[in-house]
Amino acid sequence: MMSSPPLTAVVTGGSSGIGFALTQKLLSEGYHVFATSRSGDIPGIAHPALTVIPLDITDSSMVQAAVAAIAASGRGIDLLVNNAGAAPDVYDLEPKPDTFTQTFATNVTGLVFFTETLLPHLHQGAQIVMMSSAMGLIKNAGINGPAYRMSKAAVNMYAVMLAKRLSEKQIRVTPMHPGWVKTKLGGMNASLTPRESAEVIYAGIRNNSATGQFWNTDINGVEMF
Ligand SMILES: NC(=O)c1ccc[n+]([C@@H]2O[C@H](COP(=O)([O-])OP(=O)(O)OC[C@H]3O[C@@H](n4cnc5c(N)ncnc54)[C@H](OP(=O)(O)O)[C@@H]3O)[C@@H](O)[C@H]2O)c1
């Protein structure tokens, strides 16, 4: 009997926090993982099925080079996890030009054009997970983190639009809340460790058959926008 080739995943922001833990989880589940990192290195994971790709997602030439390196491997992509994100204004009440620009360049423009550039290399039936946040749901609007909340609301809209566009290819697109997680971004008072979050994210990847719907790992199910 012929064995099927390993599934292939791409995880952006694999250098720390949720992306680091999810990279470890996917490797343990038998995936070949292309994990991106701004430094081009991910200290702490050495695995024969891991390929580290240098990527600052705000740099369009690095986006092109990262996708070219993935494409050159000859592997089609089964799972894209758009995890890289920034939240420099999460404790601010008023939008400021510098943090607003950084947040949108990373969470929105970078995510959108990395995804669009990688799309031709996704298999029919692949999945795209956009690491969003419950903070980006309109019904959860608060007064802190203006750029961060707006950027995640934009990610949710892009995910729904892309889900419609890719439905004929049976590519599912899921904006996902990963829980409140102890990371540089989430802070140390958060409730989940990155490893616990990676487990519930992976369960969401396996269990969610919907597309274009917001998946909240806190309830292990779909939540209305
Ligand atoms: N932690 C939470 O409670 C929580 C809740 C809801 C949603 N999220 C989302 O989950 C995702 C992961 O966050 P995290 O909590 O794991 O935070 P984190 O530990 O700060 O990790 C953020 C990751 O994004 C990468 N990154 C930042 N700017 C980048 C850029 N310009 N180009 C490429 N990579 C970049 C970082 O790379 P470097 O190592 O190079 O900085 C790092 O790998 C984010 O999208 C975040 O919004 C987190």
PDB file of C-alpha atoms and ligand atoms in Angstrom:
ATOM      1  CA  MET A   1       0.000   0.000   0.000  1.00  0.00           C
ATOM      2  CA  MET A   2       1.332   3.472  -0.891  1.00  0.00           C
ATOM      3  CA  SER A   3       1.579   5.909   2.025  1.00  0.00           C
ATOM      4  CA  SER A   4       0.295   9.449   1.452  1.00  0.00           C
ATOM      5  CA  PRO A   5       2.807  12.312   1.646  1.00  0.00           C
ATOM      6  CA  PRO A   6       2.808  14.422   4.826  1.00  0.00           C
ATOM      7  CA  LEU A   7       0.462  17.386   4.939  1.00  0.00           C
ATOM      8  CA  THR A   8       2.180  20.743   4.541  1.00  0.00           C
ATOM      9  CA  ALA A   9       1.477  23.812   6.678  1.00  0.00           C
ATOM     10  CA  VAL A  10       2.682  27.397   6.606  1.00  0.00           C
ATOM     11  CA  VAL A  11       2.675  29.297   9.918  1.00  0.00           C
ATOM     12  CA  THR A  12       3.599  32.994   9.984  1.00  0.00           C
ATOM     13  CA  GLY A  13       5.178  34.340  13.166  1.00  0.00           C
ATOM     14  CA  GLY A  14       6.516  30.953  14.251  1.00  0.00           C
ATOM     15  CA  SER A  15       9.220  32.537  16.391  1.00  0.00           C
ATOM     16  CA  SER A  16       7.238  33.065  19.573  1.00  0.00           C
ATOM     17  CA  GLY A  17       4.005  32.649  21.497  1.00  0.00           C
ATOM     18  CA  ILE A  18       1.098  30.948  19.745  1.00  0.00           C
ATOM     19  CA  GLY A  19       2.929  30.520  16.427  1.00  0.00           C
ATOM     20  CA  PHE A  20       5.852  28.761  18.124  1.00  0.00           C
ATOM     21  CA  ALA A  21       3.554  26.374  20.030  1.00  0.00           C
ATOM     22  CA  LEU A  22       1.405  25.707  16.968  1.00  0.00           C
ATOM     23  CA  THR A  23       4.492  24.943  14.889  1.00  0.00           C
ATOM     24  CA  GLN A  24       5.514  22.365  17.514  1.00  0.00           C
ATOM     25  CA  LYS A  25       1.984  20.912  17.561  1.00  0.00           C
ATOM     26  CA  LEU A  26       1.777  20.584  13.765  1.00  0.00           C
ATOM     27  CA  LEU A  27       5.215  18.931  13.654  1.00  0.00           C
ATOM     28  CA  SER A  28       4.060  16.460  16.309  1.00  0.00           C
ATOM     29  CA  GLU A  29       0.990  15.695  14.167  1.00  0.00           C
ATOM     30  CA  GLY A  30       3.198  14.800  11.202  1.00  0.00           C
ATOM     31  CA  TYR A  31       2.977  17.986   9.122  1.00  0.00           C
ATOM     32  CA  HIS A  32       5.867  19.431   7.179  1.00  0.00           C
ATOM     33  CA  VAL A  33       5.898  23.023   8.484  1.00  0.00           C
ATOM     34  CA  PHE A  34       7.195  26.169   6.838  1.00  0.00           C
ATOM     35  CA  ALA A  35       7.358  28.568   9.778  1.00  0.00           C
ATOM     36  CA  THR A  36       8.293  32.191   9.234  1.00  0.00           C
ATOM     37  CA  SER A  37      10.396  34.346  11.507  1.00  0.00           C
ATOM     38  CA  ARG A  38      11.723  37.865  11.132  1.00  0.00           C
ATOM     39  CA  SER A  39      15.211  36.741  12.227  1.00  0.00           C
ATOM     40  CA  GLY A  40      15.224  33.743   9.869  1.00  0.00           C
ATOM     41  CA  ASP A  41      15.761  31.478  12.868  1.00  0.00           C
ATOM     42  CA  ILE A  42      13.517  29.751  15.412  1.00  0.00           C
ATOM     43  CA  PRO A  43      15.692  28.826  18.387  1.00  0.00           C
ATOM     44  CA  GLY A  44      14.194  26.001  20.424  1.00  0.00           C
ATOM     45  CA  ILE A  45      12.793  23.827  17.632  1.00  0.00           C
ATOM     46  CA  ALA A  46      15.026  21.484  15.694  1.00  0.00           C
ATOM     47  CA  HIS A  47      13.000  19.084  13.560  1.00  0.00           C
ATOM     48  CA  PRO A  48      13.684  17.523  10.158  1.00  0.00           C
ATOM     49  CA  ALA A  49      10.184  18.482   8.950  1.00  0.00           C
ATOM     50  CA  LEU A  50      10.616  22.175   9.842  1.00  0.00           C
ATOM     51  CA  THR A  51      11.755  24.753   7.291  1.00  0.00           C
ATOM     52  CA  VAL A  52      12.262  28.256   8.672  1.00  0.00           C
ATOM     53  CA  ILE A  53      11.595  31.067   6.207  1.00  0.00           C
ATOM     54  CA  PRO A  54      12.747  34.641   6.910  1.00  0.00           C
ATOM     55  CA  LEU A  55       9.823  37.043   6.686  1.00  0.00           C
ATOM     56  CA  ASP A  56       8.957  40.511   7.823  1.00  0.00           C
ATOM     57  CA  ILE A  57       5.399  40.522   6.552  1.00  0.00           C
ATOM     58  CA  THR A  58       5.424  44.317   6.131  1.00  0.00           C
ATOM     59  CA  ASP A  59       8.202  44.026   3.510  1.00  0.00           C
ATOM     60  CA  SER A  60       6.736  43.161   0.095  1.00  0.00           C
ATOM     61  CA  SER A  61      10.053  41.907  -1.305  1.00  0.00           C
ATOM     62  CA  MET A  62      10.372  39.501   1.646  1.00  0.00           C
ATOM     63  CA  VAL A  63       6.799  38.326   1.022  1.00  0.00           C
ATOM     64  CA  GLN A  64       7.707  37.539  -2.606  1.00  0.00           C
ATOM     65  CA  ALA A  65      10.933  35.784  -1.579  1.00  0.00           C
ATOM     66  CA  ALA A  66       9.225  33.750   1.162  1.00  0.00           C
ATOM     67  CA  VAL A  67       6.522  32.494  -1.199  1.00  0.00           C
ATOM     68  CA  ALA A  68       9.140  31.739  -3.893  1.00  0.00           C
ATOM     69  CA  ALA A  69      11.105  29.649  -1.358  1.00  0.00           C
ATOM     70  CA  ILE A  70       7.984  27.727  -0.346  1.00  0.00           C
ATOM     71  CA  ALA A  71       6.983  27.197  -3.995  1.00  0.00           C
ATOM     72  CA  ALA A  72      10.491  25.996  -4.887  1.00  0.00           C
ATOM     73  CA  SER A  73      10.074  23.120  -2.438  1.00  0.00           C
ATOM     74  CA  GLY A  74       7.458  21.658  -4.783  1.00  0.00           C
ATOM     75  CA  ARG A  75       5.049  21.028  -1.910  1.00  0.00           C
ATOM     76  CA  GLY A  76       1.490  22.261  -2.249  1.00  0.00           C
ATOM     77  CA  ILE A  77       0.052  23.813   0.890  1.00  0.00           C
ATOM     78  CA  ASP A  78      -2.714  22.113   2.883  1.00  0.00           C
ATOM     79  CA  LEU A  79      -2.913  24.592   5.763  1.00  0.00           C
ATOM     80  CA  LEU A  80      -1.999  28.273   6.036  1.00  0.00           C
ATOM     81  CA  VAL A  81      -2.076  29.816   9.499  1.00  0.00           C
ATOM     82  CA  ASN A  82      -1.794  33.600   9.297  1.00  0.00           C
ATOM     83  CA  ASN A  83      -0.598  34.052  12.854  1.00  0.00           C
ATOM     84  CA  ALA A  84       1.925  36.922  12.771  1.00  0.00           C
ATOM     85  CA  GLY A  85       0.428  39.943  14.463  1.00  0.00           C
ATOM     86  CA  ALA A  86       1.179  43.086  16.428  1.00  0.00           C
ATOM     87  CA  ALA A  87      -0.755  44.968  19.091  1.00  0.00           C
ATOM     88  CA  PRO A  88       1.302  48.040  20.009  1.00  0.00           C
ATOM     89  CA  ASP A  89      -1.734  50.137  20.984  1.00  0.00           C
ATOM     90  CA  VAL A  90      -3.687  47.618  23.019  1.00  0.00           C
ATOM     91  CA  TYR A  91      -3.558  49.783  26.177  1.00  0.00           C
ATOM     92  CA  ASP A  92      -4.189  53.066  24.308  1.00  0.00           C
ATOM     93  CA  LEU A  93      -7.566  54.757  24.008  1.00  0.00           C
ATOM     94  CA  GLU A  94      -6.788  57.047  21.101  1.00  0.00           C
ATOM     95  CA  PRO A  95      -5.379  56.037  17.721  1.00  0.00           C
ATOM     96  CA  LYS A  96      -1.827  57.265  17.108  1.00  0.00           C
ATOM     97  CA  PRO A  97      -0.244  57.457  13.635  1.00  0.00           C
ATOM     98  CA  ASP A  98       2.825  55.312  14.350  1.00  0.00           C
ATOM     99  CA  THR A  99       1.095  52.417  16.115  1.00  0.00           C
ATOM    100  CA  PHE A 100      -1.836  52.586  13.692  1.00  0.00           C
ATOM    101  CA  THR A 101       0.509  52.279  10.700  1.00  0.00           C
ATOM    102  CA  GLN A 102       2.503  49.419  12.254  1.00  0.00           C
ATOM    103  CA  THR A 103      -0.644  47.509  13.242  1.00  0.00           C
ATOM    104  CA  PHE A 104      -2.321  47.772   9.848  1.00  0.00           C
ATOM    105  CA  ALA A 105       0.914  47.065   7.931  1.00  0.00           C
ATOM    106  CA  THR A 106       1.350  43.826   9.897  1.00  0.00           C
ATOM    107  CA  ASN A 107      -2.136  42.556  10.730  1.00  0.00           C
ATOM    108  CA  VAL A 108      -3.946  43.642   7.569  1.00  0.00           C
ATOM    109  CA  THR A 109      -1.763  44.623   4.574  1.00  0.00           C
ATOM    110  CA  GLY A 110       0.929  42.045   5.365  1.00  0.00           C
ATOM    111  CA  LEU A 111      -1.576  39.279   6.035  1.00  0.00           C
ATOM    112  CA  VAL A 112      -3.648  40.023   2.929  1.00  0.00           C
ATOM    113  CA  PHE A 113      -0.759  40.173   0.466  1.00  0.00           C
ATOM    114  CA  PHE A 114       1.109  37.208   1.947  1.00  0.00           C
ATOM    115  CA  THR A 115      -2.113  35.213   1.570  1.00  0.00           C
ATOM    116  CA  GLU A 116      -2.794  36.445  -1.976  1.00  0.00           C
ATOM    117  CA  THR A 117       0.781  35.636  -3.059  1.00  0.00           C
ATOM    118  CA  LEU A 118       0.622  32.137  -1.553  1.00  0.00           C
ATOM    119  CA  LEU A 119      -2.876  31.299  -2.874  1.00  0.00           C
ATOM    120  CA  PRO A 120      -1.733  29.694  -6.178  1.00  0.00           C
ATOM    121  CA  HIS A 121       0.224  27.144  -4.121  1.00  0.00           C
ATOM    122  CA  LEU A 122      -2.702  25.978  -1.974  1.00  0.00           C
ATOM    123  CA  HIS A 123      -4.198  22.575  -2.720  1.00  0.00           C
ATOM    124  CA  GLN A 124      -7.867  22.198  -3.496  1.00  0.00           C
ATOM    125  CA  GLY A 125      -9.490  21.452  -0.132  1.00  0.00           C
ATOM    126  CA  ALA A 126      -6.847  23.400   1.837  1.00  0.00           C
ATOM    127  CA  GLN A 127      -7.603  25.478   4.928  1.00  0.00           C
ATOM    128  CA  ILE A 128      -6.667  29.044   5.774  1.00  0.00           C
ATOM    129  CA  VAL A 129      -6.784  30.160   9.396  1.00  0.00           C
ATOM    130  CA  MET A 130      -6.552  33.887  10.115  1.00  0.00           C
ATOM    131  CA  MET A 131      -5.527  34.507  13.716  1.00  0.00           C
ATOM    132  CA  SER A 132      -8.097  37.117  14.606  1.00  0.00           C
ATOM    133  CA  SER A 133      -9.356  38.123  18.041  1.00  0.00           C
ATOM    134  CA  ALA A 134     -12.650  38.366  19.886  1.00  0.00           C
ATOM    135  CA  MET A 135     -11.541  42.009  20.393  1.00  0.00           C
ATOM    136  CA  GLY A 136     -12.271  42.524  16.687  1.00  0.00           C
ATOM    137  CA  LEU A 137     -15.929  41.525  16.902  1.00  0.00           C
ATOM    138  CA  ILE A 138     -18.174  44.590  16.563  1.00  0.00           C
ATOM    139  CA  LYS A 139     -20.408  43.338  19.395  1.00  0.00           C
ATOM    140  CA  ASN A 140     -17.335  43.292  21.700  1.00  0.00           C
ATOM    141  CA  ALA A 141     -16.264  46.871  20.900  1.00  0.00           C
ATOM    142  CA  GLY A 142     -14.421  48.488  23.811  1.00  0.00           C
ATOM    143  CA  ILE A 143     -12.477  51.705  24.078  1.00  0.00           C
ATOM    144  CA  ASN A 144      -8.916  50.360  24.265  1.00  0.00           C
ATOM    145  CA  GLY A 145      -6.729  49.143  21.407  1.00  0.00           C
ATOM    146  CA  PRO A 146      -8.240  51.128  18.543  1.00  0.00           C
ATOM    147  CA  ALA A 147      -5.850  50.046  15.775  1.00  0.00           C
ATOM    148  CA  TYR A 148      -5.720  46.468  17.063  1.00  0.00           C
ATOM    149  CA  ARG A 149      -9.511  46.076  17.240  1.00  0.00           C
ATOM    150  CA  MET A 150     -10.025  47.695  13.824  1.00  0.00           C
ATOM    151  CA  SER A 151      -7.276  45.562  12.266  1.00  0.00           C
ATOM    152  CA  LYS A 152      -8.881  42.340  13.495  1.00  0.00           C
ATOM    153  CA  ALA A 153     -12.309  43.513  12.289  1.00  0.00           C
ATOM    154  CA  ALA A 154     -10.683  44.019   8.867  1.00  0.00           C
ATOM    155  CA  VAL A 155      -9.175  40.517   9.047  1.00  0.00           C
ATOM    156  CA  ASN A 156     -12.646  39.108   9.777  1.00  0.00           C
ATOM    157  CA  MET A 157     -14.080  40.868   6.713  1.00  0.00           C
ATOM    158  CA  TYR A 158     -11.226  39.652   4.486  1.00  0.00           C
ATOM    159  CA  ALA A 159     -11.723  36.090   5.767  1.00  0.00           C
ATOM    160  CA  VAL A 160     -15.428  36.122   4.885  1.00  0.00           C
ATOM    161  CA  MET A 161     -14.775  37.624   1.437  1.00  0.00           C
ATOM    162  CA  LEU A 162     -12.010  35.112   0.715  1.00  0.00           C
ATOM    163  CA  ALA A 163     -14.181  32.221   1.879  1.00  0.00           C
ATOM    164  CA  LYS A 164     -16.771  33.203  -0.736  1.00  0.00           C
ATOM    165  CA  ARG A 165     -14.111  33.646  -3.439  1.00  0.00           C
ATOM    166  CA  LEU A 166     -12.493  30.265  -2.757  1.00  0.00           C
ATOM    167  CA  SER A 167     -15.621  28.198  -2.205  1.00  0.00           C
ATOM    168  CA  GLU A 168     -15.378  26.566  -5.654  1.00  0.00           C
ATOM    169  CA  LYS A 169     -11.914  25.287  -4.784  1.00  0.00           C
ATOM    170  CA  GLN A 170     -13.306  23.965  -1.489  1.00  0.00           C
ATOM    171  CA  ILE A 171     -10.719  26.043   0.383  1.00  0.00           C
ATOM    172  CA  ARG A 172     -12.068  26.873   3.834  1.00  0.00           C
ATOM    173  CA  VAL A 173     -11.193  30.190   5.465  1.00  0.00           C
ATOM    174  CA  THR A 174     -11.569  30.653   9.213  1.00  0.00           C
ATOM    175  CA  PRO A 175     -11.008  33.781  11.271  1.00  0.00           C
ATOM    176  CA  MET A 176     -10.155  32.388  14.698  1.00  0.00           C
ATOM    177  CA  HIS A 177      -9.880  33.609  18.295  1.00  0.00           C
ATOM    178  CA  PRO A 178      -7.087  31.622  19.971  1.00  0.00           C
ATOM    179  CA  GLY A 179      -8.142  32.364  23.569  1.00  0.00           C
ATOM    180  CA  TRP A 180      -6.399  34.783  25.919  1.00  0.00           C
ATOM    181  CA  VAL A 181      -2.842  33.503  25.822  1.00  0.00           C
ATOM    182  CA  LYS A 182       0.288  34.168  27.901  1.00  0.00           C
ATOM    183  CA  THR A 183       2.574  35.665  25.243  1.00  0.00           C
ATOM    184  CA  LYS A 184       4.436  38.913  24.625  1.00  0.00           C
ATOM    185  CA  LEU A 185       1.199  40.184  23.067  1.00  0.00           C
ATOM    186  CA  GLY A 186      -1.316  38.663  25.496  1.00  0.00           C
ATOM    187  CA  GLY A 187       0.618  39.412  28.712  1.00  0.00           C
ATOM    188  CA  MET A 188       1.340  37.121  31.624  1.00  0.00           C
ATOM    189  CA  ASN A 189      -2.115  37.446  33.279  1.00  0.00           C
ATOM    190  CA  ALA A 190      -3.733  35.588  30.387  1.00  0.00           C
ATOM    191  CA  SER A 191      -5.517  32.320  31.049  1.00  0.00           C
ATOM    192  CA  LEU A 192      -3.921  29.890  28.580  1.00  0.00           C
ATOM    193  CA  THR A 193      -0.356  28.821  27.925  1.00  0.00           C
ATOM    194  CA  PRO A 194       0.685  28.897  24.259  1.00  0.00           C
ATOM    195  CA  ARG A 195       0.747  25.091  24.297  1.00  0.00           C
ATOM    196  CA  GLU A 196      -2.856  24.945  25.592  1.00  0.00           C
ATOM    197  CA  SER A 197      -3.891  27.438  22.920  1.00  0.00           C
ATOM    198  CA  ALA A 198      -2.162  25.390  20.199  1.00  0.00           C
ATOM    199  CA  GLU A 199      -4.180  22.336  21.303  1.00  0.00           C
ATOM    200  CA  VAL A 200      -7.536  24.143  21.002  1.00  0.00           C
ATOM    201  CA  ILE A 201      -6.527  25.803  17.732  1.00  0.00           C
ATOM    202  CA  TYR A 202      -5.603  22.405  16.314  1.00  0.00           C
ATOM    203  CA  ALA A 203      -8.952  21.007  17.521  1.00  0.00           C
ATOM    204  CA  GLY A 204     -10.644  23.912  15.697  1.00  0.00           C
ATOM    205  CA  ILE A 205      -8.676  23.173  12.524  1.00  0.00           C
ATOM    206  CA  ARG A 206      -9.801  19.527  12.706  1.00  0.00           C
ATOM    207  CA  ASN A 207     -13.407  20.021  13.887  1.00  0.00           C
ATOM    208  CA  ASN A 208     -14.593  23.108  12.040  1.00  0.00           C
ATOM    209  CA  SER A 209     -16.226  22.174   8.761  1.00  0.00           C
ATOM    210  CA  ALA A 210     -17.623  25.677   8.137  1.00  0.00           C
ATOM    211  CA  THR A 211     -16.032  28.401   6.032  1.00  0.00           C
ATOM    212  CA  GLY A 212     -16.238  32.158   6.459  1.00  0.00           C
ATOM    213  CA  GLN A 213     -17.398  31.829  10.058  1.00  0.00           C
ATOM    214  CA  PHE A 214     -15.655  33.081  13.190  1.00  0.00           C
ATOM    215  CA  TRP A 215     -14.290  30.210  15.286  1.00  0.00           C
ATOM    216  CA  ASN A 216     -13.844  30.956  18.982  1.00  0.00           C
ATOM    217  CA  THR A 217     -11.627  28.407  20.702  1.00  0.00           C
ATOM    218  CA  ASP A 218     -13.018  29.560  24.103  1.00  0.00           C
ATOM    219  CA  ILE A 219     -16.307  27.860  23.183  1.00  0.00           C
ATOM    220  CA  ASN A 220     -14.818  25.371  20.700  1.00  0.00           C
ATOM    221  CA  GLY A 221     -17.354  26.543  18.160  1.00  0.00           C
ATOM    222  CA  VAL A 222     -18.647  29.161  15.773  1.00  0.00           C
ATOM    223  CA  GLU A 223     -19.586  32.612  17.114  1.00  0.00           C
ATOM    224  CA  MET A 224     -21.573  35.284  15.297  1.00  0.00           C
ATOM    225  CA  PHE A 225     -19.668  38.395  14.201  1.00  0.00           C
TER     226      PHE A 225
HETATM  227  N1  LIG B   1      -2.081  36.297  23.018  1.00  0.00           N
HETATM  228  C1  LIG B   1      -3.410  36.502  22.985  1.00  0.00           C
HETATM  229  O1  LIG B   1      -4.097  36.518  24.038  1.00  0.00           O
HETATM  230  C2  LIG B   1      -4.106  36.690  21.661  1.00  0.00           C
HETATM  231  C3  LIG B   1      -5.496  36.860  21.676  1.00  0.00           C
HETATM  232  C4  LIG B   1      -6.162  37.031  20.464  1.00  0.00           C
HETATM  233  C5  LIG B   1      -5.446  36.999  19.282  1.00  0.00           C
HETATM  234  N2  LIG B   1      -4.094  36.842  19.296  1.00  0.00           N
HETATM  235  C6  LIG B   1      -3.387  36.828  17.992  1.00  0.00           C
HETATM  236  O2  LIG B   1      -2.539  35.706  17.920  1.00  0.00           O
HETATM  237  C7  LIG B   1      -1.436  35.995  17.037  1.00  0.00           C
HETATM  238  C8  LIG B   1      -0.124  35.584  17.700  1.00  0.00           C
HETATM  239  O3  LIG B   1       0.098  36.442  18.819  1.00  0.00           O
HETATM  240  P1  LIG B   1       0.894  35.995  20.127  1.00  0.00           P
HETATM  241  O4  LIG B   1      -0.007  36.233  21.267  1.00  0.00           O
HETATM  242  O5  LIG B   1       1.536  34.667  19.947  1.00  0.00           O
HETATM  243  O6  LIG B   1       1.997  37.161  20.190  1.00  0.00           O
HETATM  244  P2  LIG B   1       3.592  37.183  20.160  1.00  0.00           P
HETATM  245  O7  LIG B   1       4.173  36.170  21.085  1.00  0.00           O
HETATM  246  O8  LIG B   1       3.961  38.601  20.326  1.00  0.00           O
HETATM  247  O9  LIG B   1       3.926  36.685  18.671  1.00  0.00           O
HETATM  248  C9  LIG B   1       3.659  37.509  17.571  1.00  0.00           C
HETATM  249  C10 LIG B   1       4.341  36.884  16.378  1.00  0.00           C
HETATM  250  O10 LIG B   1       4.119  37.725  15.235  1.00  0.00           O
HETATM  251  C11 LIG B   1       5.368  38.007  14.634  1.00  0.00           C
HETATM  252  N3  LIG B   1       5.394  39.308  13.997  1.00  0.00           N
HETATM  253  C12 LIG B   1       5.115  40.527  14.526  1.00  0.00           C
HETATM  254  N4  LIG B   1       5.301  41.481  13.612  1.00  0.00           N
HETATM  255  C13 LIG B   1       5.699  40.845  12.466  1.00  0.00           C
HETATM  256  C14 LIG B   1       6.075  41.276  11.170  1.00  0.00           C
HETATM  257  N5  LIG B   1       6.110  42.583  10.834  1.00  0.00           N
HETATM  258  N6  LIG B   1       6.445  40.345  10.254  1.00  0.00           N
HETATM  259  C15 LIG B   1       6.429  39.039  10.561  1.00  0.00           C
HETATM  260  N7  LIG B   1       6.130  38.561  11.787  1.00  0.00           N
HETATM  261  C16 LIG B   1       5.762  39.462  12.717  1.00  0.00           C
HETATM  262  C17 LIG B   1       6.358  37.973  15.788  1.00  0.00           C
HETATM  263  O11 LIG B   1       7.657  37.793  15.274  1.00  0.00           O
HETATM  264  P3  LIG B   1       8.959  38.315  16.082  1.00  0.00           P
HETATM  265  O12 LIG B   1       9.280  37.192  17.025  1.00  0.00           O
HETATM  266  O13 LIG B   1       9.962  38.528  15.019  1.00  0.00           O
HETATM  267  O14 LIG B   1       8.559  39.583  16.825  1.00  0.00           O
HETATM  268  C18 LIG B   1       5.858  36.773  16.567  1.00  0.00           C
HETATM  269  O15 LIG B   1       6.304  35.560  16.006  1.00  0.00           O
HETATM  270  C19 LIG B   1      -1.550  37.486  16.715  1.00  0.00           C
HETATM  271  O16 LIG B   1      -2.137  37.650  15.427  1.00  0.00           O
HETATM  272  C20 LIG B   1      -2.473  38.021  17.785  1.00  0.00           C
HETATM  273  O17 LIG B   1      -3.186  39.164  17.387  1.00  0.00           O
HETATM  274  C21 LIG B   1      -3.406  36.689  20.453  1.00  0.00           C
END
